[in-house]
PDB file of N, CA and C in Angstrom:
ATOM      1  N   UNK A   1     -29.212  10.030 -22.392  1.00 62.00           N
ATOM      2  CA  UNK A   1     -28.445  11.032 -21.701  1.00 62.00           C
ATOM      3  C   UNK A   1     -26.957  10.689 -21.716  1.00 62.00           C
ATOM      4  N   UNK A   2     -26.268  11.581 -21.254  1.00 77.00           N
ATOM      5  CA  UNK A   2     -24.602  11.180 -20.774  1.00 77.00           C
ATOM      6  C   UNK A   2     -24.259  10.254 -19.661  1.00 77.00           C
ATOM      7  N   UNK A   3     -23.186   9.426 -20.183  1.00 77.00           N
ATOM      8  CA  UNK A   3     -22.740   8.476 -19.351  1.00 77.00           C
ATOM      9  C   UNK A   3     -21.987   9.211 -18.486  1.00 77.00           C
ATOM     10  N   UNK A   4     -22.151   8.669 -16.736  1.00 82.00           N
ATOM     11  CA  UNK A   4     -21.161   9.250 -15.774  1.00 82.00           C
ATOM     12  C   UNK A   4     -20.328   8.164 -15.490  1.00 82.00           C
ATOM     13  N   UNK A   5     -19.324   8.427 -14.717  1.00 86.00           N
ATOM     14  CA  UNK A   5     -18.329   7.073 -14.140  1.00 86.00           C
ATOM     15  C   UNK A   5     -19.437   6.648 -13.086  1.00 86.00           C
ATOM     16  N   UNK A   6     -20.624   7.183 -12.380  1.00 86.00           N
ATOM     17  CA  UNK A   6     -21.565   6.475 -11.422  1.00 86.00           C
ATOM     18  C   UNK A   6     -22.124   5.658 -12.063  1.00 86.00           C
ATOM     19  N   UNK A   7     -22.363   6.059 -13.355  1.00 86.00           N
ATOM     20  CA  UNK A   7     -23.293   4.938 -13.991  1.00 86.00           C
ATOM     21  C   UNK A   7     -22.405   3.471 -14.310  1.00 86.00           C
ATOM     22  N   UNK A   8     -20.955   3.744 -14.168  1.00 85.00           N
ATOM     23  CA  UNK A   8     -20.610   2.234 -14.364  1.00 85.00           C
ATOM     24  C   UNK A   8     -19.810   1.623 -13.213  1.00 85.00           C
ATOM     25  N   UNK A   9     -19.611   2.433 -12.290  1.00 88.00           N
ATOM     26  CA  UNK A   9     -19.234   1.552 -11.319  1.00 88.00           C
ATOM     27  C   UNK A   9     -19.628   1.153  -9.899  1.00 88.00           C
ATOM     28  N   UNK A  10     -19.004   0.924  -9.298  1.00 88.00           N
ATOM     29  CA  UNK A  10     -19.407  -0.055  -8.091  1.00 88.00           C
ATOM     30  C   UNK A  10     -18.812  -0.034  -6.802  1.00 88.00           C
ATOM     31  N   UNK A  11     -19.192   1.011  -5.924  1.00 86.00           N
ATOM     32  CA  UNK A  11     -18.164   1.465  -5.102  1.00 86.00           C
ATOM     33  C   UNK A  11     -18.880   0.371  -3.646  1.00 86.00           C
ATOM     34  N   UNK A  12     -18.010   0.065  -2.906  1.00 87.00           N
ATOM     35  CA  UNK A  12     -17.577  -0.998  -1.685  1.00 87.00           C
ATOM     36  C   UNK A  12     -17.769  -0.030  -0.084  1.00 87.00           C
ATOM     37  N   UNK A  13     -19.090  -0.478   0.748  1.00 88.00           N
ATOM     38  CA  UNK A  13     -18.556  -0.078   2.184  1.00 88.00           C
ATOM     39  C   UNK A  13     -17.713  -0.918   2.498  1.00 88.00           C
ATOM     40  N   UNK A  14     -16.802  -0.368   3.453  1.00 89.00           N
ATOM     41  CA  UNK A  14     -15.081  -1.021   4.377  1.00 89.00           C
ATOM     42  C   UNK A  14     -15.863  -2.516   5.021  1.00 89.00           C
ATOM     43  N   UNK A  15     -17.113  -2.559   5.429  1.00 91.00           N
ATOM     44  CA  UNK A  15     -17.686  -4.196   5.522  1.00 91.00           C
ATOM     45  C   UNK A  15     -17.524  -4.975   4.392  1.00 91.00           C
ATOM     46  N   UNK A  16     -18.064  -4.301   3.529  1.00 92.00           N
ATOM     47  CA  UNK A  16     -17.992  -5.377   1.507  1.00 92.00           C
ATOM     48  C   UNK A  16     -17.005  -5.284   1.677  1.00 92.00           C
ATOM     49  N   UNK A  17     -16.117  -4.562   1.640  1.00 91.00           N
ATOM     50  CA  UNK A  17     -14.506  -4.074   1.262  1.00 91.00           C
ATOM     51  C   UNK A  17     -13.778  -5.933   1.182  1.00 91.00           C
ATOM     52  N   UNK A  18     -14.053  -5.650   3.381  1.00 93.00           N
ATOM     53  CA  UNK A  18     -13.519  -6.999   3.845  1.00 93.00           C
ATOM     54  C   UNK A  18     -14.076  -8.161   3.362  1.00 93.00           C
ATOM     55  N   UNK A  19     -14.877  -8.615   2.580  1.00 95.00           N
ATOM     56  CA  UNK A  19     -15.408  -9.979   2.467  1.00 95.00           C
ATOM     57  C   UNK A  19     -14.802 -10.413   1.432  1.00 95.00           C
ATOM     58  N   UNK A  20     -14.182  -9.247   0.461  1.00 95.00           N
ATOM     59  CA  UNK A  20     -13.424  -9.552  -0.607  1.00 95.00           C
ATOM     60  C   UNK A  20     -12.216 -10.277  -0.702  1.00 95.00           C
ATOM     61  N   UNK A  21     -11.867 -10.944  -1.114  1.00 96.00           N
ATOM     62  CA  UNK A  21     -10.489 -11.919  -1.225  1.00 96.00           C
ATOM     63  C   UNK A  21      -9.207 -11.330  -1.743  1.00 96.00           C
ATOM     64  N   UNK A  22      -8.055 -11.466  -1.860  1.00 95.00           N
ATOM     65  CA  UNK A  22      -7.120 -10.400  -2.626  1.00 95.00           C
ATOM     66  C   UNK A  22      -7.358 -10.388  -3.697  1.00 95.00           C
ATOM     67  N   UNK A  23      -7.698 -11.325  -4.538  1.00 97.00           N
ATOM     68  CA  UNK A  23      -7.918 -11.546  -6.090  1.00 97.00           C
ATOM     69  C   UNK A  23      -9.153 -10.764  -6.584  1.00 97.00           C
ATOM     70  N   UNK A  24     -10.337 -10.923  -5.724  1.00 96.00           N
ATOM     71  CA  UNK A  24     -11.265 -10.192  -5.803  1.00 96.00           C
ATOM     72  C   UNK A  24     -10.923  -8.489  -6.014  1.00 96.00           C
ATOM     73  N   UNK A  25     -10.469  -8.117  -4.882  1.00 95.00           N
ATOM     74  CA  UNK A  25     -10.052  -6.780  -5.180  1.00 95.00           C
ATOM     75  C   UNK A  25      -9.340  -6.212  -5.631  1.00 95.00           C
ATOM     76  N   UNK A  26      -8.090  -7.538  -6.218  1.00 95.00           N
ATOM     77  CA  UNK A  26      -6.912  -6.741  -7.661  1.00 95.00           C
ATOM     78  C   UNK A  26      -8.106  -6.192  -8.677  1.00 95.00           C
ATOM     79  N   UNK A  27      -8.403  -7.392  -9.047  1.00 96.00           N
ATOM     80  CA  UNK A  27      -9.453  -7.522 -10.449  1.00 96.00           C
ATOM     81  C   UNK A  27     -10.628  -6.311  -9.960  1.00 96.00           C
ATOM     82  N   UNK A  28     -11.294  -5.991  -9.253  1.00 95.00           N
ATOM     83  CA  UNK A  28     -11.980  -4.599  -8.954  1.00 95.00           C
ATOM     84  C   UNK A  28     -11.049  -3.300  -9.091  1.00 95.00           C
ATOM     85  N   UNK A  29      -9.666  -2.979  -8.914  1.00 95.00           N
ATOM     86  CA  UNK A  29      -8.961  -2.490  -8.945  1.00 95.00           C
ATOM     87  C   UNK A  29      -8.954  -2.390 -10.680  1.00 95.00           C
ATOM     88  N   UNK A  30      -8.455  -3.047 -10.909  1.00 96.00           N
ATOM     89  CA  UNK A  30      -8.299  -3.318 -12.695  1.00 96.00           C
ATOM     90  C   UNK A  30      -9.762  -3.009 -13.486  1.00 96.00           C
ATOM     91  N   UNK A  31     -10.735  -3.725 -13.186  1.00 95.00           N
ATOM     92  CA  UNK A  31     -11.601  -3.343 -14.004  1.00 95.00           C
ATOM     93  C   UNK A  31     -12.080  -2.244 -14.205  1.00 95.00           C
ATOM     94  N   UNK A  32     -12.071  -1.239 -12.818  1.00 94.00           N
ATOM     95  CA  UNK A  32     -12.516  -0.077 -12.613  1.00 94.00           C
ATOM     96  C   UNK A  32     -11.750   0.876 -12.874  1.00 94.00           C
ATOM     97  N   UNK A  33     -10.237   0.903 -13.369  1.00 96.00           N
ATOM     98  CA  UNK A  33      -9.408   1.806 -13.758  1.00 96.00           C
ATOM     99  C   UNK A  33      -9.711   1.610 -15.267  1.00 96.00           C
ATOM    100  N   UNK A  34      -9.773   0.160 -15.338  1.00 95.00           N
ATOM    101  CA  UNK A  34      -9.876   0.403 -17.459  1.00 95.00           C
ATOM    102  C   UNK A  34     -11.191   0.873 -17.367  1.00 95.00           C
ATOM    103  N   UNK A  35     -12.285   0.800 -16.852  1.00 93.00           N
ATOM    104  CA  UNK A  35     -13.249   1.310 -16.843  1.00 93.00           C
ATOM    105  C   UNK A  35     -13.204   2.847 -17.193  1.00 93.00           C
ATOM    106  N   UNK A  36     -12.783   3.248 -16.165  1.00 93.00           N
ATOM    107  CA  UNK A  36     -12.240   4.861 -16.111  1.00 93.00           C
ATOM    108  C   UNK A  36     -12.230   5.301 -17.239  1.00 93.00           C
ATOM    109  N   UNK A  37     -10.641   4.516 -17.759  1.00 94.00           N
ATOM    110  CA  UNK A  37      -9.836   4.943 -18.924  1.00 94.00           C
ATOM    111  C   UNK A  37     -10.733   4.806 -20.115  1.00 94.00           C
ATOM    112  N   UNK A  38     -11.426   3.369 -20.212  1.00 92.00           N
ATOM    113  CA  UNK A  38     -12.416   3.545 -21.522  1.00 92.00           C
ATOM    114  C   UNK A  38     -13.409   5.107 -21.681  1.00 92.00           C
ATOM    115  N   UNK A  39     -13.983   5.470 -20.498  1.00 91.00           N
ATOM    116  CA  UNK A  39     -14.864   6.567 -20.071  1.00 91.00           C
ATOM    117  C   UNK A  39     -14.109   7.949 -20.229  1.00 91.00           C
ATOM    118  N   UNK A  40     -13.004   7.905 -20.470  1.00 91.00           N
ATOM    119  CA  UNK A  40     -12.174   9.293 -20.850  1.00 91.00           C
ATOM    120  C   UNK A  40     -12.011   9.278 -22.227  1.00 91.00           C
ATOM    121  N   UNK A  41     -11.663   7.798 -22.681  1.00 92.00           N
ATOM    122  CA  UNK A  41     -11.244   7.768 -24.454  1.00 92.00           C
ATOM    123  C   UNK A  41     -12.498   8.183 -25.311  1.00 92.00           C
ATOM    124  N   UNK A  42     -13.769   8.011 -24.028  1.00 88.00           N
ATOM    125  CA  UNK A  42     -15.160   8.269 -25.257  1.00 88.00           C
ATOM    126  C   UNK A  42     -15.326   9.360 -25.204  1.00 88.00           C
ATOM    127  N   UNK A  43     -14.431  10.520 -24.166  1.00 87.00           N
ATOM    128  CA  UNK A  43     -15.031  11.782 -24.239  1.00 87.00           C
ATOM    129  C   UNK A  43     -15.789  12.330 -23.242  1.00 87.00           C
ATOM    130  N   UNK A  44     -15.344  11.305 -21.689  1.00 87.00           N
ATOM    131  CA  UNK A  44     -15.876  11.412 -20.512  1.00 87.00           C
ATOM    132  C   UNK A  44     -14.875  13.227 -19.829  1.00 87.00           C
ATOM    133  N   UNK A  45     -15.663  14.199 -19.609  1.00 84.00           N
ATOM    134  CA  UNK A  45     -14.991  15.058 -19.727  1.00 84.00           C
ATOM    135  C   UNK A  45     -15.291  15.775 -17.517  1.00 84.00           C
ATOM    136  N   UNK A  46     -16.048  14.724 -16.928  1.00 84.00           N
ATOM    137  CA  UNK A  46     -15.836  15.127 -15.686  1.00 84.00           C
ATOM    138  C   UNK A  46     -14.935  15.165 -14.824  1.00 84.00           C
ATOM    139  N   UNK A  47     -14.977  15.710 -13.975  1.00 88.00           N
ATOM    140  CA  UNK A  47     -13.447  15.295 -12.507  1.00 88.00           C
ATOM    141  C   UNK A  47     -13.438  13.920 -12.130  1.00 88.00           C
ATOM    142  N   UNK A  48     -12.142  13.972 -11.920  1.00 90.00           N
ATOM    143  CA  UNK A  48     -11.704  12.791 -11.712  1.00 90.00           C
ATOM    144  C   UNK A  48     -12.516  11.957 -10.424  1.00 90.00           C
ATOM    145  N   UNK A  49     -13.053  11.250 -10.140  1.00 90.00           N
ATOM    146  CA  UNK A  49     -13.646  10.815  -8.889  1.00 90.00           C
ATOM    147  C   UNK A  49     -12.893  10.336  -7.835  1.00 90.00           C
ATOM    148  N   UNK A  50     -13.124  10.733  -6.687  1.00 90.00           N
ATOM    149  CA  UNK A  50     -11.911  10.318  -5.686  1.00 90.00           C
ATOM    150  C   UNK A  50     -11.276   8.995  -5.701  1.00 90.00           C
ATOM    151  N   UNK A  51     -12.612   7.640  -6.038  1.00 89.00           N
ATOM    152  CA  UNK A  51     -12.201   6.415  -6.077  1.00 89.00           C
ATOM    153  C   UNK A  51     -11.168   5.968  -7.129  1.00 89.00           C
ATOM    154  N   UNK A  52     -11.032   6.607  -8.247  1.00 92.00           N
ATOM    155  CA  UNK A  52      -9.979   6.766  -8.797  1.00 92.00           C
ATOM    156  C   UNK A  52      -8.412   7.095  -8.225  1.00 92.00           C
ATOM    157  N   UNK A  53      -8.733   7.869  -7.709  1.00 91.00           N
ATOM    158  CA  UNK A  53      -7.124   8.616  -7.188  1.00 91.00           C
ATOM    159  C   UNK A  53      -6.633   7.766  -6.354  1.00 91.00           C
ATOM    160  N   UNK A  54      -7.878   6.861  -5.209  1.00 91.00           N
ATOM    161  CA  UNK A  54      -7.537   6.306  -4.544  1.00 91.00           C
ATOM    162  C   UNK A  54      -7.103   4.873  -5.041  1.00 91.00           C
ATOM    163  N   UNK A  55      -8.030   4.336  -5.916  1.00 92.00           N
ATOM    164  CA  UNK A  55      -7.016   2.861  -6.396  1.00 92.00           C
ATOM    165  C   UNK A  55      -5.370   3.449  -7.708  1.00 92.00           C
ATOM    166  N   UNK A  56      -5.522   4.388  -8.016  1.00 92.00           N
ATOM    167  CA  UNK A  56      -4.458   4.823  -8.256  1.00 92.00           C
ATOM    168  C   UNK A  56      -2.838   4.409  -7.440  1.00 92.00           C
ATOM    169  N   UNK A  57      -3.356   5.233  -6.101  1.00 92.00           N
ATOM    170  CA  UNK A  57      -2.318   5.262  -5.397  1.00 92.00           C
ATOM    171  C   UNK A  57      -2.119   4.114  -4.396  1.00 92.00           C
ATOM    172  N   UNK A  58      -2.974   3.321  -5.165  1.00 90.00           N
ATOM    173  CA  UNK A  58      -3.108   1.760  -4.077  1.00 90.00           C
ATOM    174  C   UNK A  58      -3.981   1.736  -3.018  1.00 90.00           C
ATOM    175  N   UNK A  59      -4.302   2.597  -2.760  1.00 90.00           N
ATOM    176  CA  UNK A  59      -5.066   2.880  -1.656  1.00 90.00           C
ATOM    177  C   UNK A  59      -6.513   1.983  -1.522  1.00 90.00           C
ATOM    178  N   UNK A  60      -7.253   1.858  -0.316  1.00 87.00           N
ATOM    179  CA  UNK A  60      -8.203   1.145  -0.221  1.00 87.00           C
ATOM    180  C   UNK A  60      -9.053   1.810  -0.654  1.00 87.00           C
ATOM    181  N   UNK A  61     -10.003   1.234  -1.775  1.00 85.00           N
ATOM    182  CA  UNK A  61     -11.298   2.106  -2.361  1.00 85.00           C
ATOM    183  C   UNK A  61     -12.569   2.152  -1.436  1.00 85.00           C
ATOM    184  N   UNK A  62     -12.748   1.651  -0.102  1.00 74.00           N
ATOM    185  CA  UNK A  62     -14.107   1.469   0.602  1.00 74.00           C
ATOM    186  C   UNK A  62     -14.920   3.177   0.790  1.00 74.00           C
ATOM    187  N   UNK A  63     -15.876   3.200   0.775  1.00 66.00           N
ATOM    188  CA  UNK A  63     -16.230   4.457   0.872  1.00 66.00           C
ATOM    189  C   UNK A  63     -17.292   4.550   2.687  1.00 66.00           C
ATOM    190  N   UNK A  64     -17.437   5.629   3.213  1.00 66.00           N
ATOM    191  CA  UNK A  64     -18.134   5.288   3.894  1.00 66.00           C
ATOM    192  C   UNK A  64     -19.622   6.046   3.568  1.00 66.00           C
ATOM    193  N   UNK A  65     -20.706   5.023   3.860  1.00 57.00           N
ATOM    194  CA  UNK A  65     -21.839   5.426   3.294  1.00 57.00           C
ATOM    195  C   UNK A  65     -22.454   6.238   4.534  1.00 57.00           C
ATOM    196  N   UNK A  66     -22.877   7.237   4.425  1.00 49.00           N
ATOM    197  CA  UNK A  66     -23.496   8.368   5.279  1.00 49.00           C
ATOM    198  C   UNK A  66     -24.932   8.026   4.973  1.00 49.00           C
ATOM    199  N   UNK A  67     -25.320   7.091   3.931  1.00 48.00           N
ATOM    200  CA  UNK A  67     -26.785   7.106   3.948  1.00 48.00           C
ATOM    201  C   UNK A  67     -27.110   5.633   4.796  1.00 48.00           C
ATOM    202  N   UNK A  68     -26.163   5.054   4.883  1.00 44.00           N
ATOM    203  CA  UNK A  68     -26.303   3.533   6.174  1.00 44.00           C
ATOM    204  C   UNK A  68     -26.743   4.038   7.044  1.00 44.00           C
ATOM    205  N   UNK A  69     -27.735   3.619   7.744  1.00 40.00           N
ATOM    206  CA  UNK A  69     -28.094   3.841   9.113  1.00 40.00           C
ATOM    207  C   UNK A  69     -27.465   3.107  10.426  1.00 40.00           C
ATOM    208  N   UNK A  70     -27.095   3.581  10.967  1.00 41.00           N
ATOM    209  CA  UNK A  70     -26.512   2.889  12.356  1.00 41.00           C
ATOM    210  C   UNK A  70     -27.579   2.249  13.067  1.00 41.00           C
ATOM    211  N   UNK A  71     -27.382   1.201  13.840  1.00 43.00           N
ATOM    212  CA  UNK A  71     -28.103   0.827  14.648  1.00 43.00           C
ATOM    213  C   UNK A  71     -27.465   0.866  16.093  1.00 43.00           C
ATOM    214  N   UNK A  72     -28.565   1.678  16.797  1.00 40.00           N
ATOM    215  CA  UNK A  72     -28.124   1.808  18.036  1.00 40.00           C
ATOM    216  C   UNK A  72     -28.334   0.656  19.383  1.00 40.00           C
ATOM    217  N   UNK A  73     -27.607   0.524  20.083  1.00 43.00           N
ATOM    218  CA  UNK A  73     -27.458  -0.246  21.398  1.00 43.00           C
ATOM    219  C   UNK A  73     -28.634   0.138  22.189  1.00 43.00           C
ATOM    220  N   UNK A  74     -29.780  -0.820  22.502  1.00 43.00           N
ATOM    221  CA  UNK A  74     -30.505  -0.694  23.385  1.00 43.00           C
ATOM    222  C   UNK A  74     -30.152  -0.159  24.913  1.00 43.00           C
TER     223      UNK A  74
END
């Protein structure tokens, strides 16, 4: 089938986010933009994914997962 940008990357809840080191998350930053960019040069022809726009503009890539379950306070 067709490759999506889901199929190659690796998106972070704001908990993972934090465990990361700065170096850790330049280099996630970097890999995942050339990532991108390789995935457009082959003819990747979808929208842009938000996590893109967001390490673009520097921004923190953490996403929040709606499928995490909360745990509630007794």
């Amino acid at each position: 089938g067709l490759l999506s940008f889901t199929d190659i990357s690796m998106q972070f809840s704001w908990e993972e986010w934090q465990l990361l080191d700065s170096v850790q998350k330049h280099l996630y930053r970097d890999v995942t933009l050339e990532n991108y960019s390789n995935l457009v040069a082959i003819g990747y022809h979808g929208n842009k994914p938000d996590l893109i726009f967001k390490l673009e503009q520097g921004k923190e890539p953490w996403i929040i997962n709606s499928k995490v379950s909360h745990q509630s306070c007794p």
